[in-house]
Short mmCIF file of C-alpha atoms and ligand atoms in Angstrom, two decimals:
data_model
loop_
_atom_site.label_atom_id
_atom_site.label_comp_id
_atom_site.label_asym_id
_atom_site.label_seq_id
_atom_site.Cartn_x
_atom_site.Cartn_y
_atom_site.Cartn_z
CA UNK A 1 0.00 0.00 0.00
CA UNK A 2 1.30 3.42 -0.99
CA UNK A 3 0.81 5.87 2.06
CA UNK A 4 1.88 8.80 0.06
CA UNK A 5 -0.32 8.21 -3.30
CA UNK A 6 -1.36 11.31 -5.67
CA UNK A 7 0.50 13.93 -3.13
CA UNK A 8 2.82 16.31 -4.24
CA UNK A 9 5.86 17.16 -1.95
CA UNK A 10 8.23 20.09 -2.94
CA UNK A 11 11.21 19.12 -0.56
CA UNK A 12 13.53 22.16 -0.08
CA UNK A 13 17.37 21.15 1.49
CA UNK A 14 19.09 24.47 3.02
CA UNK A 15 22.40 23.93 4.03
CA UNK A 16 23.94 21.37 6.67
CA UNK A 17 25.65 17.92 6.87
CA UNK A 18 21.83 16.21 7.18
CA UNK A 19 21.51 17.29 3.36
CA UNK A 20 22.79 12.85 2.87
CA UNK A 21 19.96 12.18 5.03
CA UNK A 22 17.76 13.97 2.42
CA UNK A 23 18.77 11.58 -0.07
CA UNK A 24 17.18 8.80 1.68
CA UNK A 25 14.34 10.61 2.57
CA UNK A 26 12.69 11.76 -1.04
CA UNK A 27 13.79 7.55 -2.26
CA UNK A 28 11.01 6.56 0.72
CA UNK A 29 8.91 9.68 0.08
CA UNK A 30 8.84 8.50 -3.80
CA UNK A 31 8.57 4.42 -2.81
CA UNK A 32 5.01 5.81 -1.27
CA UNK A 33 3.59 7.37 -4.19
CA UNK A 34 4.65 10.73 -3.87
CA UNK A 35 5.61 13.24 -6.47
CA UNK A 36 8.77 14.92 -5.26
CA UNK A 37 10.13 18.28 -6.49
CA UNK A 38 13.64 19.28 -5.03
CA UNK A 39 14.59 22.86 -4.61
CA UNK A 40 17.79 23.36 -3.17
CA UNK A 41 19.65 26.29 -1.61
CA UNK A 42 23.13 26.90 -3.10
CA UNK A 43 24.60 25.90 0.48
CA UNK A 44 22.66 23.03 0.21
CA UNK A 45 24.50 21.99 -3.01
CA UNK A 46 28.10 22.21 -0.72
CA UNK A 47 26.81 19.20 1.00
CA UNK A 48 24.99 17.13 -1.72
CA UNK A 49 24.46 16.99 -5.21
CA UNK A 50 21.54 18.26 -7.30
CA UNK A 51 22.57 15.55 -9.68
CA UNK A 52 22.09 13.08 -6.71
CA UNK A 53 18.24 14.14 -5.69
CA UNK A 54 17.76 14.45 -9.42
CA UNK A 55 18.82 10.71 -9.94
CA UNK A 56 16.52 9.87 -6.73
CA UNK A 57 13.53 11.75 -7.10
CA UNK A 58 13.38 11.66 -10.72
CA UNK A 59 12.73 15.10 -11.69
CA UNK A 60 14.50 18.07 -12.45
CA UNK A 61 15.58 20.12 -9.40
CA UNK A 62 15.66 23.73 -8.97
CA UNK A 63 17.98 26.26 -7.26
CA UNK A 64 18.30 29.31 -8.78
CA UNK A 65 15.53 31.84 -9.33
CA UNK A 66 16.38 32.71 -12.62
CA UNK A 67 16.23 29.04 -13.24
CA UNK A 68 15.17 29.49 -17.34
CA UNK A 69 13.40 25.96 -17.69
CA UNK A 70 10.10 27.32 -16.19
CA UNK A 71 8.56 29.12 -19.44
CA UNK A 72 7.22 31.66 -17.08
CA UNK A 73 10.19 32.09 -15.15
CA UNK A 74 8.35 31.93 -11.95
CA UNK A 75 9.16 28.67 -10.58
CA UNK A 76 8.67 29.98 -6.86
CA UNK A 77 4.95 30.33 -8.01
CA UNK A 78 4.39 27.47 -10.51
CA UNK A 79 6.42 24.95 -7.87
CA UNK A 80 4.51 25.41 -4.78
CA UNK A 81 1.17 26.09 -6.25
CA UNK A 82 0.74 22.56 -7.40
CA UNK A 83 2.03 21.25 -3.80
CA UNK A 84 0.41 19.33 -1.34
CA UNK A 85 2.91 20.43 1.14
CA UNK A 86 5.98 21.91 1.27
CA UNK A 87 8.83 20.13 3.46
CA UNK A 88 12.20 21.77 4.48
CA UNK A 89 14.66 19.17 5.43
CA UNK A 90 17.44 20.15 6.69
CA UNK A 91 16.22 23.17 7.88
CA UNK A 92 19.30 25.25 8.81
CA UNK A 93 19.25 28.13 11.68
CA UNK A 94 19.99 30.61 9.33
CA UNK A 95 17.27 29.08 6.96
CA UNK A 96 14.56 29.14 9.82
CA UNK A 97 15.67 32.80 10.93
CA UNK A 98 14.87 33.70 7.13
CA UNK A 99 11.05 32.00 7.26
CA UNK A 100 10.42 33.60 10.94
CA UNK A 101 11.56 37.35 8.58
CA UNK A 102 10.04 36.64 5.88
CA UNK A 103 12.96 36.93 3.99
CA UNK A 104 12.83 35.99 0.10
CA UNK A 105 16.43 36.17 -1.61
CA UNK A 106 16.69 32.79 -3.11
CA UNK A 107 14.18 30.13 -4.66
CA UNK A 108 13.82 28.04 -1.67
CA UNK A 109 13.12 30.91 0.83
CA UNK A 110 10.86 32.62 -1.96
CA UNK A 111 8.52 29.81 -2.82
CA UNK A 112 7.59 29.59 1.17
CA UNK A 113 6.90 33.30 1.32
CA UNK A 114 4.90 32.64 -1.89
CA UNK A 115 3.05 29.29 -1.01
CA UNK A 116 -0.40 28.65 -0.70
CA UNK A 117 -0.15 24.81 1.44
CA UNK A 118 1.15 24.08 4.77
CA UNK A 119 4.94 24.02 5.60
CA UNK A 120 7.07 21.63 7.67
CA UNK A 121 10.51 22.16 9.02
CA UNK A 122 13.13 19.57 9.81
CA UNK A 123 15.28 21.67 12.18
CA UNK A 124 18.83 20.61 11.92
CA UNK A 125 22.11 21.99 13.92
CA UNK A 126 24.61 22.17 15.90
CA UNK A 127 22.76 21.36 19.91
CA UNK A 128 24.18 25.22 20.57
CA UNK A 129 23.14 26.72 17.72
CA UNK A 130 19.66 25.01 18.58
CA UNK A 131 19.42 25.43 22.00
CA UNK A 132 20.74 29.62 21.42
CA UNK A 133 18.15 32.03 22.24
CA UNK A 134 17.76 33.35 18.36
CA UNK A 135 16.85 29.75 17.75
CA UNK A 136 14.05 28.61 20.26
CA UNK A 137 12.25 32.70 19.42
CA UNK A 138 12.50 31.76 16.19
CA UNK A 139 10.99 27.83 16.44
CA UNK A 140 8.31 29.45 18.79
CA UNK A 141 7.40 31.94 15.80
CA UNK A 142 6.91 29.36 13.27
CA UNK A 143 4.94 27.35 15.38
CA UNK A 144 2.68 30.51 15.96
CA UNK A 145 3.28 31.42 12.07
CA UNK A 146 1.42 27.66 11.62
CA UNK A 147 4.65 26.04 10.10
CA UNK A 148 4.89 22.45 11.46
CA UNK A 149 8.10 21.48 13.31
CA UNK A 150 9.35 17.94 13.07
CA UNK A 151 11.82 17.32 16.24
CA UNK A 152 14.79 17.69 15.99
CA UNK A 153 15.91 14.39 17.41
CA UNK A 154 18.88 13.81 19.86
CA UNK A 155 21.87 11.73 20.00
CA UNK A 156 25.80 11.81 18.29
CA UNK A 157 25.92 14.77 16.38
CA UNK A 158 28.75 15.34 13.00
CA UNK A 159 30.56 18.07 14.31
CA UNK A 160 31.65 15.11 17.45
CA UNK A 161 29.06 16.75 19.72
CA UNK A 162 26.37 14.57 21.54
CA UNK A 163 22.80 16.62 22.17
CA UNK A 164 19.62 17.77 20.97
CA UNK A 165 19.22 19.25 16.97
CA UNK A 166 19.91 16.07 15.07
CA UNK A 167 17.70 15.98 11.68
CA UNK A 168 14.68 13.05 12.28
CA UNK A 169 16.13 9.85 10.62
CA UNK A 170 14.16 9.55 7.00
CA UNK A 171 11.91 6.91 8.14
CA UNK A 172 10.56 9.22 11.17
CA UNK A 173 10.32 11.96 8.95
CA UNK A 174 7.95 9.29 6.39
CA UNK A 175 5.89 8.45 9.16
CA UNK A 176 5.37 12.64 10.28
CA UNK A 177 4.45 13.52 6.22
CA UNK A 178 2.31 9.95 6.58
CA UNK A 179 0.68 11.18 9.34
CA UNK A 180 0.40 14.81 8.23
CA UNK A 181 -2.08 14.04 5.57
CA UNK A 182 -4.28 12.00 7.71
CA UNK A 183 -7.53 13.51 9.22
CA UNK A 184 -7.55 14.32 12.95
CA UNK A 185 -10.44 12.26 14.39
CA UNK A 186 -8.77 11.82 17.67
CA UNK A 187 -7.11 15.06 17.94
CA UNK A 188 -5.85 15.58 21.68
CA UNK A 189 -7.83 12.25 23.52
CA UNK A 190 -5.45 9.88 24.72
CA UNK A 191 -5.37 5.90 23.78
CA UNK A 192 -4.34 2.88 25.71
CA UNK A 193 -3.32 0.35 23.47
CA UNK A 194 -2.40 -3.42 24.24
CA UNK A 195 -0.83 -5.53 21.78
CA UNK A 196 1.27 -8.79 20.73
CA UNK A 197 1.09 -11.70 23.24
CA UNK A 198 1.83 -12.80 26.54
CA UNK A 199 4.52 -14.98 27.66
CA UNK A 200 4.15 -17.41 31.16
CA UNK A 201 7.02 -19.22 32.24
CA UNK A 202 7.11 -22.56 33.05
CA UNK A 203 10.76 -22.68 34.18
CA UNK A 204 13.75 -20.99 33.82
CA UNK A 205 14.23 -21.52 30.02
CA UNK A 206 10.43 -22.39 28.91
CA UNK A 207 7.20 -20.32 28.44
CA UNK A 208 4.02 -20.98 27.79
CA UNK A 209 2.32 -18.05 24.65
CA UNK A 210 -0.31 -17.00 22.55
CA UNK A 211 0.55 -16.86 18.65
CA UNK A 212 0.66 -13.03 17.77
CA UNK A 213 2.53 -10.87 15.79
CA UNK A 214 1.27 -7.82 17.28
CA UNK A 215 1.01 -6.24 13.78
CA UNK A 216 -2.34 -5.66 14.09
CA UNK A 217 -1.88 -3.85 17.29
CA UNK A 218 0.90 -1.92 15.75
CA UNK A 219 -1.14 -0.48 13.27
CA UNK A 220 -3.29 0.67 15.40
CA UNK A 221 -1.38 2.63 17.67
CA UNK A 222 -0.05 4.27 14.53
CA UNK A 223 -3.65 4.80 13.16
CA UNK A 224 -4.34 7.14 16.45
CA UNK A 225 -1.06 8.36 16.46
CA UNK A 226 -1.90 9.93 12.63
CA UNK A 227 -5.20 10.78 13.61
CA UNK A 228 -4.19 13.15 16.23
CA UNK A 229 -4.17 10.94 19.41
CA UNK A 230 -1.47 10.71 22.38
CA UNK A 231 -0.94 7.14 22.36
CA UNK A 232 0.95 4.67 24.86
CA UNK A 233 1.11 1.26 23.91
CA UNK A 234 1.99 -1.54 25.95
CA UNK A 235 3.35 -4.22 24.15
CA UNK A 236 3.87 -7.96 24.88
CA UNK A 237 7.37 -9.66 22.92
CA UNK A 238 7.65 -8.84 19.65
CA UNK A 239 9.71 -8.72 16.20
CA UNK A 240 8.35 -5.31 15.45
CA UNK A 241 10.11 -2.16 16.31
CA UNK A 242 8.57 0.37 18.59
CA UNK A 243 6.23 2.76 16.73
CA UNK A 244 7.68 6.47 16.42
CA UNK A 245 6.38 9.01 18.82
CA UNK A 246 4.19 6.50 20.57
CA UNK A 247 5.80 5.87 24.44
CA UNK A 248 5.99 1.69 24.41
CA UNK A 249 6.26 -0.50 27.42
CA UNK A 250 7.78 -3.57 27.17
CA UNK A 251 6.24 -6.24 29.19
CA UNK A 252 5.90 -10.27 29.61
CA UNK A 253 3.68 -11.75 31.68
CA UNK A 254 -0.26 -11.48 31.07
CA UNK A 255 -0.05 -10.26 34.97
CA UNK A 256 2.86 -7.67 33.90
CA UNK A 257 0.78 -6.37 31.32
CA UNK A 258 -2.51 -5.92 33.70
CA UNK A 259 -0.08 -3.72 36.17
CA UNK A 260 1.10 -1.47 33.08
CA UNK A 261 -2.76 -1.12 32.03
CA UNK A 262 -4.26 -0.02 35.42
CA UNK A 263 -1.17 2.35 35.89
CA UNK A 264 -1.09 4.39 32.92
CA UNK A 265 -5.53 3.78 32.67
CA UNK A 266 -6.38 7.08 34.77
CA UNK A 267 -7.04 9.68 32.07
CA UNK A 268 -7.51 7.65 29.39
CA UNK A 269 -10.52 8.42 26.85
CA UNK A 270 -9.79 5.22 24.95
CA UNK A 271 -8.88 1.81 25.61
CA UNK A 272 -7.93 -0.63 22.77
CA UNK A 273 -6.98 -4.20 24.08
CA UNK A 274 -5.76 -6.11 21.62
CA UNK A 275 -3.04 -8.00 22.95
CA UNK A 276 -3.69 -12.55 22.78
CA UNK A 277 -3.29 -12.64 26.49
CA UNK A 278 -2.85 -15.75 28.02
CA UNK A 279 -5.76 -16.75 29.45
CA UNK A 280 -3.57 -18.95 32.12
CA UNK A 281 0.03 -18.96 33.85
CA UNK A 282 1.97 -21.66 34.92
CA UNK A 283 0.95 -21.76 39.19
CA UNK A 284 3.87 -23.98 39.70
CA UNK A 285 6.91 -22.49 37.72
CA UNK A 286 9.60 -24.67 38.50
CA UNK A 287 13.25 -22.43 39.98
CA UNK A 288 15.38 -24.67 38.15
CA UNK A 289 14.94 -26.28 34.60
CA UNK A 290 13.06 -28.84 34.50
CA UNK A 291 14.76 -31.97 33.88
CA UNK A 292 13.90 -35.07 31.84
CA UNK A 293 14.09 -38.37 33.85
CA UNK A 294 17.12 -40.48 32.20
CA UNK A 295 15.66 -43.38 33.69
CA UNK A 296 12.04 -43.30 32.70
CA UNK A 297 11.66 -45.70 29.98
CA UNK A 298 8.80 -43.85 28.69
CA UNK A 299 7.72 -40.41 28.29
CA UNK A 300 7.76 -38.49 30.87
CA UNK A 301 6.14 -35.61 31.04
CA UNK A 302 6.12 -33.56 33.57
CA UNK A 303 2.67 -31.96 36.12
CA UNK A 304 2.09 -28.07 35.45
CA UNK A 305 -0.77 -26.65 37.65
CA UNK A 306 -2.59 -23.85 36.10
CA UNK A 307 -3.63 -20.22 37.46
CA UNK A 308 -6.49 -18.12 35.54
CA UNK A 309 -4.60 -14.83 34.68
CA UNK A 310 -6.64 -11.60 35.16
CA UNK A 311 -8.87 -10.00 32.38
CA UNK A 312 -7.35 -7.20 31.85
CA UNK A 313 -10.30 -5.64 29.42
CA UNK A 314 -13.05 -6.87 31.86
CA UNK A 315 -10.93 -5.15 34.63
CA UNK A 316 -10.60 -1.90 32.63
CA UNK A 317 -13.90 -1.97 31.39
CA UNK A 318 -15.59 -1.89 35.13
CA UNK A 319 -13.44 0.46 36.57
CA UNK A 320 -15.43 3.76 37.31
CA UNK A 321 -14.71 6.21 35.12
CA UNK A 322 -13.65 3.71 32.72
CA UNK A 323 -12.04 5.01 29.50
CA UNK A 324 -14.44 3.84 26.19
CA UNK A 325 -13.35 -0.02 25.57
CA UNK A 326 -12.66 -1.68 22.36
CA UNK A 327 -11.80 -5.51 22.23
CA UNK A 328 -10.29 -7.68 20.25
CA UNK A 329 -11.33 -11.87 19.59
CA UNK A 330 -9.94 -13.92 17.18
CA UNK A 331 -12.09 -16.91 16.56
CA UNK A 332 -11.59 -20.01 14.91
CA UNK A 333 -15.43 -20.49 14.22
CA UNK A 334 -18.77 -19.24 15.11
CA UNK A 335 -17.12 -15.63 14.48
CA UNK A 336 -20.00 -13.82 14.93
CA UNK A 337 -22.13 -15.99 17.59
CA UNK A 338 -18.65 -15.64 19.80
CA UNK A 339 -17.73 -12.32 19.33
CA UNK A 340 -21.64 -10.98 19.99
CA UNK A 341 -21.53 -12.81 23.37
CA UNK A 342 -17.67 -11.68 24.30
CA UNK A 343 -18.68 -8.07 24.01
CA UNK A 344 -21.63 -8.49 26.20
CA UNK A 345 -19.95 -10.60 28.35
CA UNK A 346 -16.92 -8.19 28.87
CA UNK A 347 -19.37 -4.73 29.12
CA UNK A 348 -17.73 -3.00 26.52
CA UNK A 349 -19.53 -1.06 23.33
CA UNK A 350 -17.43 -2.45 20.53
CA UNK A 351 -15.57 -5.43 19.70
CA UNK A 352 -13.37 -6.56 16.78
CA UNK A 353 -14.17 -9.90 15.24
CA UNK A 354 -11.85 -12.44 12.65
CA UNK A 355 -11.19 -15.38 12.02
CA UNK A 356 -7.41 -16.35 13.63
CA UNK A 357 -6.48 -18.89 10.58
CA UNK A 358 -7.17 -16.30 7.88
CA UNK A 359 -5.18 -13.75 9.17
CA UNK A 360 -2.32 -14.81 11.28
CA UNK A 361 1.10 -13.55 10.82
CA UNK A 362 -0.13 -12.07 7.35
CA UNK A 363 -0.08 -8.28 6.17
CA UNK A 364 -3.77 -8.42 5.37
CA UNK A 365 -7.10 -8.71 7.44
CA UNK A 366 -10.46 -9.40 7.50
CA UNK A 367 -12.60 -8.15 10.72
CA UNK A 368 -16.04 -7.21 11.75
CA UNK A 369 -17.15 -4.48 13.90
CA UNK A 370 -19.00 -5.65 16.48
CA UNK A 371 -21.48 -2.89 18.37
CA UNK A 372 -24.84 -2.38 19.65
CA UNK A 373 -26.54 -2.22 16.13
CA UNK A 374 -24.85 -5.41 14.90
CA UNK A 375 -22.45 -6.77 12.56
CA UNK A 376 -20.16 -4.76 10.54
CA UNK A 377 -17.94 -5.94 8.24
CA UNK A 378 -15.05 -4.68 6.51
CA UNK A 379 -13.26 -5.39 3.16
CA UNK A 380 -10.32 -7.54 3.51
CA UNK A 381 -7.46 -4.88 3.53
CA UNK A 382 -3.69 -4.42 4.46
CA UNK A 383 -3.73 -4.32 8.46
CA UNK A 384 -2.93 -0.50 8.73
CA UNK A 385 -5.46 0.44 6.51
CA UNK A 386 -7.85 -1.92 8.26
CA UNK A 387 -6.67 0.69 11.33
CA UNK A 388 -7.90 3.21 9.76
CA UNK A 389 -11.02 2.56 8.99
CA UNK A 390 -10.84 0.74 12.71
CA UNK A 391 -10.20 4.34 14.47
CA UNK A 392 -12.23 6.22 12.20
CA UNK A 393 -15.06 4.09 13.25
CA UNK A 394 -13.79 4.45 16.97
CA UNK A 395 -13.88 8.04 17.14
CA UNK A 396 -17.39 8.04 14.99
CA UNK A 397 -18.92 5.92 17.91
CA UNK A 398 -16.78 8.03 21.15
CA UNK A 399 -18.64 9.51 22.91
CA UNK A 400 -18.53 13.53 22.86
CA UNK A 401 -15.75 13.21 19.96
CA UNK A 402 -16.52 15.77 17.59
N1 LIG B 1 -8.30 -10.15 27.17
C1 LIG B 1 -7.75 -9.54 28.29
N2 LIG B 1 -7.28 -10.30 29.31
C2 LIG B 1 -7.33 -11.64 29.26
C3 LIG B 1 -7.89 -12.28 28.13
C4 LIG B 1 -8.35 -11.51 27.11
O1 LIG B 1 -7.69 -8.31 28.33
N3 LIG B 1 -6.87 -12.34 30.29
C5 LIG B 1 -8.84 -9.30 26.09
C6 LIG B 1 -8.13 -9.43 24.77
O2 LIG B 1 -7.10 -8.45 24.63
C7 LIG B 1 -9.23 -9.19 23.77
C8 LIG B 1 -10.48 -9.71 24.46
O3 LIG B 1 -10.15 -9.74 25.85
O4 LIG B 1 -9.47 -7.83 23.52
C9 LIG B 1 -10.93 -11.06 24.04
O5 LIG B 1 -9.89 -12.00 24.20
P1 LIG B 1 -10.15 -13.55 24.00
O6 LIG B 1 -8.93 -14.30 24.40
O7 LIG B 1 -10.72 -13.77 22.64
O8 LIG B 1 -11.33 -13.74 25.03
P2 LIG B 1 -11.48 -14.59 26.28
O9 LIG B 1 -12.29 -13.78 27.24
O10 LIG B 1 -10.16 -15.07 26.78
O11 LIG B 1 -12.38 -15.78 25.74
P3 LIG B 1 -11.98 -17.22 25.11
O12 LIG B 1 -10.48 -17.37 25.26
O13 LIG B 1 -12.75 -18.17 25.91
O14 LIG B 1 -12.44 -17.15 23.69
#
C-alpha cells in the first residue's frame, strides 16, 4: 500500500551535513507514491548533489531563481502552487531565521513566502546553535506562524558533539508527512493500546504463549497516532520495532501487562486491548529447569498446575470512570455468535471480530465491527489500513468526539 499516493511534496534542502539524510528521505517519500520536487539552496548543493536528488527523485531540481526551464520564469509560483505540502529538510538556523523574517532572496526561501499549502521544518544543527536564544524565538514563531516542526531528534551529532538538533532519521520523517495528511479524528484524547502476546514461564528456560505478531496492534497505535491521538502502547514480545512518537512499554507476563494497564488507565478516553493474552500462567513455575528423567523408559512428562490470569479488558472496562473499551477476539469459528456474546460478556460497546487462521502472521485482514446495532464488516485490507477505517469508526462511535 502506498501511504503517500497522488501527493505532491516540494522538498527544499538548506544547508547542513543532514543534506545525505535527504537523499534517503525523497527515495522513501517516492517508494510511497509521492511526487517529489527538489529545490535546493546553493549551500545546500556544498553538501549534496543536485545531480544526486535528481537521480533519486526523478525530476528536475531547482535552485536558482532565474532558473530558465520554467517558461514563465516563476518557478517559486508554478512549484509550490501545485504542492500538497511543502517540506524543508534540513532546515538550517539561518534558513529558519529567514522563514520567521520573511525573507525571500533565493528560490527556496521565496517559494515559502509565496506558497499557498502548509509548511514543515526539519530543524537541523549544531545542539548550541539550537538550544541559542535566536533559535528557540525563532521555532516558537513558526509554530505561531502555523509552520509544522518535526523534532529535531537527539543523540551523536557530526561536528563530534552529543545533544539535541539532530535531523529526524528519513523513516521518522515518512511516518510525520504519513501522518500529516491523515484527518484528525482523535485530535488531543489519549489511547491505551495493548498488543502482541503474553509470555508465562514454566521454568527458567520455557514459556508458555499466545501466537501473535502484534502487527495488528501496531497499526493501530499508529492509526491514532496519525489521527491526532497521544498514544501509549503496551506491548507484549515482539519482532516489530517500537512505533515512532508512541511511548511503548515492554512487558511479559499477562499479569505484567494488567499492572502497566491499570497504571497508565487514569485519564484515558480510549482503551484498545488487543493483545492474545494468556488466558492462564503456569501456578507452579519450576526455579530450576526442568529436567527429563534419564531413567524413565517412557515419556515423561512432567505436572504443570494452572492459574487463571486476570482480564485485563473486563478489569478496565468496570473500573469507574472507565475510559471507552474496544476488544479484540480472534475466533476459529462461530465468528459472529462468539464475538456478539464476548462483548456483552466483557461490558464493553465495541468489539473486533476475525477469524485467527485467515489472518495470522499475514499483512492483510479481514474483521467485523461488532457494536450495539450489529455486525459490521469490513473489506479484507492491508492491516494498517484496516486501522484506519478501525479508528475512524472508533472516534465516529466516542462519545462527545466531535
Ligand atoms: N483479554 C484480556 N485479558 C485476558 C484475556 C483476554 O484483556 N486475560 C482481552 C483481549 O485483549 C481481547 C479480548 O479480551 O481484547 C478477548 O480475548 P479472548 O482471548 O478472545 O477472550 P477470552 O475472554 O479469553 O475468551 P476465550 O479465550 O474463551 O475465547
Amino acid at each position: 500500500m502506498q501511504e503517500l499516493l497522488d501527493k505532491r511534496i516540494v522538498l527544499g534542502l538548506s544547508g547542513g551535513i543532514a543534506c545525505y539524510k535527504s537523499a534517503e528521505l525523497v527515495r522513501r517519500l517516492v517508494e510511497q507514491g509521492a511526487t517529489v520536487d527538489v529545490v535546493m539552496t546553493d549551500a545546500a548543493t556544498h553538501f549534496i548533489t543536485a545531480v544526486t536528488m535528481q537521480a533519486l527523485s526523478g525530476r528536475p531540481v531547482f535552485i536558482d531563481a532565474w532558473d530558465p526551464r520554467i517558461p514563465n520564469n516563476m518557478a517559486h509560483i508554478d512549484l509550490s502552487r501545485g504542492a500538497d505540502a511543502i517540506l524543508i529538510a534540513p532546515a538550517s538556523a539561518d534558513f529558519m531565521a529567514k522563514l520567521v523574517q520573511g525573507r525571500a532572496d533565493d528560490l527556496l526561501s521565496t517559494l515559502c513566502l509565496a506558497r499557498a499549502c502548509p509548511l514543515l521544518v526539519a530543524p537541523a544543527m549544531n545542539r548550541e546553535m539550537w538550544s541559542a536564544a535566536p533559535t528557540q524565538r525563532n521555532v516558537s514563531q513558526l509554530a505561531q506562524d502555523g509552520v509544522k516542526v518535526l523534532g529535531p531528534g537527539s543523540g551523536q551529532q557530526a561536528c563530534g558533539e552529543t545533544g539535541d538538533g539532530r535531523m529526524l532519521e528519513p523513516l521518522q520523517l515518512l511516518a510525520e508527512m504519513v501522518a500529516f495528511f491523515q484527518p484528525k479524528l482523535l485530535k488531543n484524547k489519549r489511547v491505551l493500546i495493548t498488543a502482541g502476546p503474553t509470555v508465562e514461564p514454566i521454568d527458567p528456560v520455557r514459556v508458555i504463549t499466545n501466537r501473535s505478531s502484534g502487527k495488528t496492534g501496531y497499526a493501530l497505535a499508529r492509526a491514532a497516532f496519525e489521527a491526532g491521538a497521544q498514544v501509549t502502547l503496551i506491548s507484549g514480545p515482539t519482532a516489530l520495532p517500537e512505533p515512532y512518537g508512541i511511548p511503548c512499554i515492554q512487558v511479559q507476563t499477562a499479569q505484567q501487562m494488567h499492572d502497566a494497564v491499570l497504571a497508565h488507565v487514569k485519564e484515558q478516553d480510549v482503551f484498545i486491548s488487543v493483545a492474545a493474552v494468556a488466558d492462564w500462567r503456569v501456578a507452579n513455575v519450576a526455579s530450576d529447569k526442568i529436567k527429563k528423567d534419564p531413567k524413565a523408559k517412557t515419556t515423561h512428562s512432567p505436572n504443570l498446575e494452572f492459574a487463571l490470569n486476570p482480564d485485563i479488558l473486563a478489569t478496565v472496562a468496570a473500573l469507574p470512570n472507565a475510559p471507552w473499551c474496544v476488544g479484540f477476539a480472534a475466533e476459529t469459528e462461530r465468528l459472529s455468535e462468539y464475538a456478539h456474546d464476548k462483548r456483552k460478556r466483557k461490558g464493553i460497546p465495541m468489539l473486533i471480530g476475525n477469524l485467527a487462521q485467515h489472518v495470522m502472521d499475514a499483512d492483510h485482514t479481514t474483521v467485523s465491527i461488532f457494536d450495539e446495532q450489529g455486525e459490521h464488516p469490513l473489506p479484507t485490507s492491508a492491516k494498517q489500513d484496516i486501522a484506519r477505517q478501525l479508528i475512524a469508526a472508533i472516534a465516529k462511535r466516542l462519545p462527545g468526539n466531535a
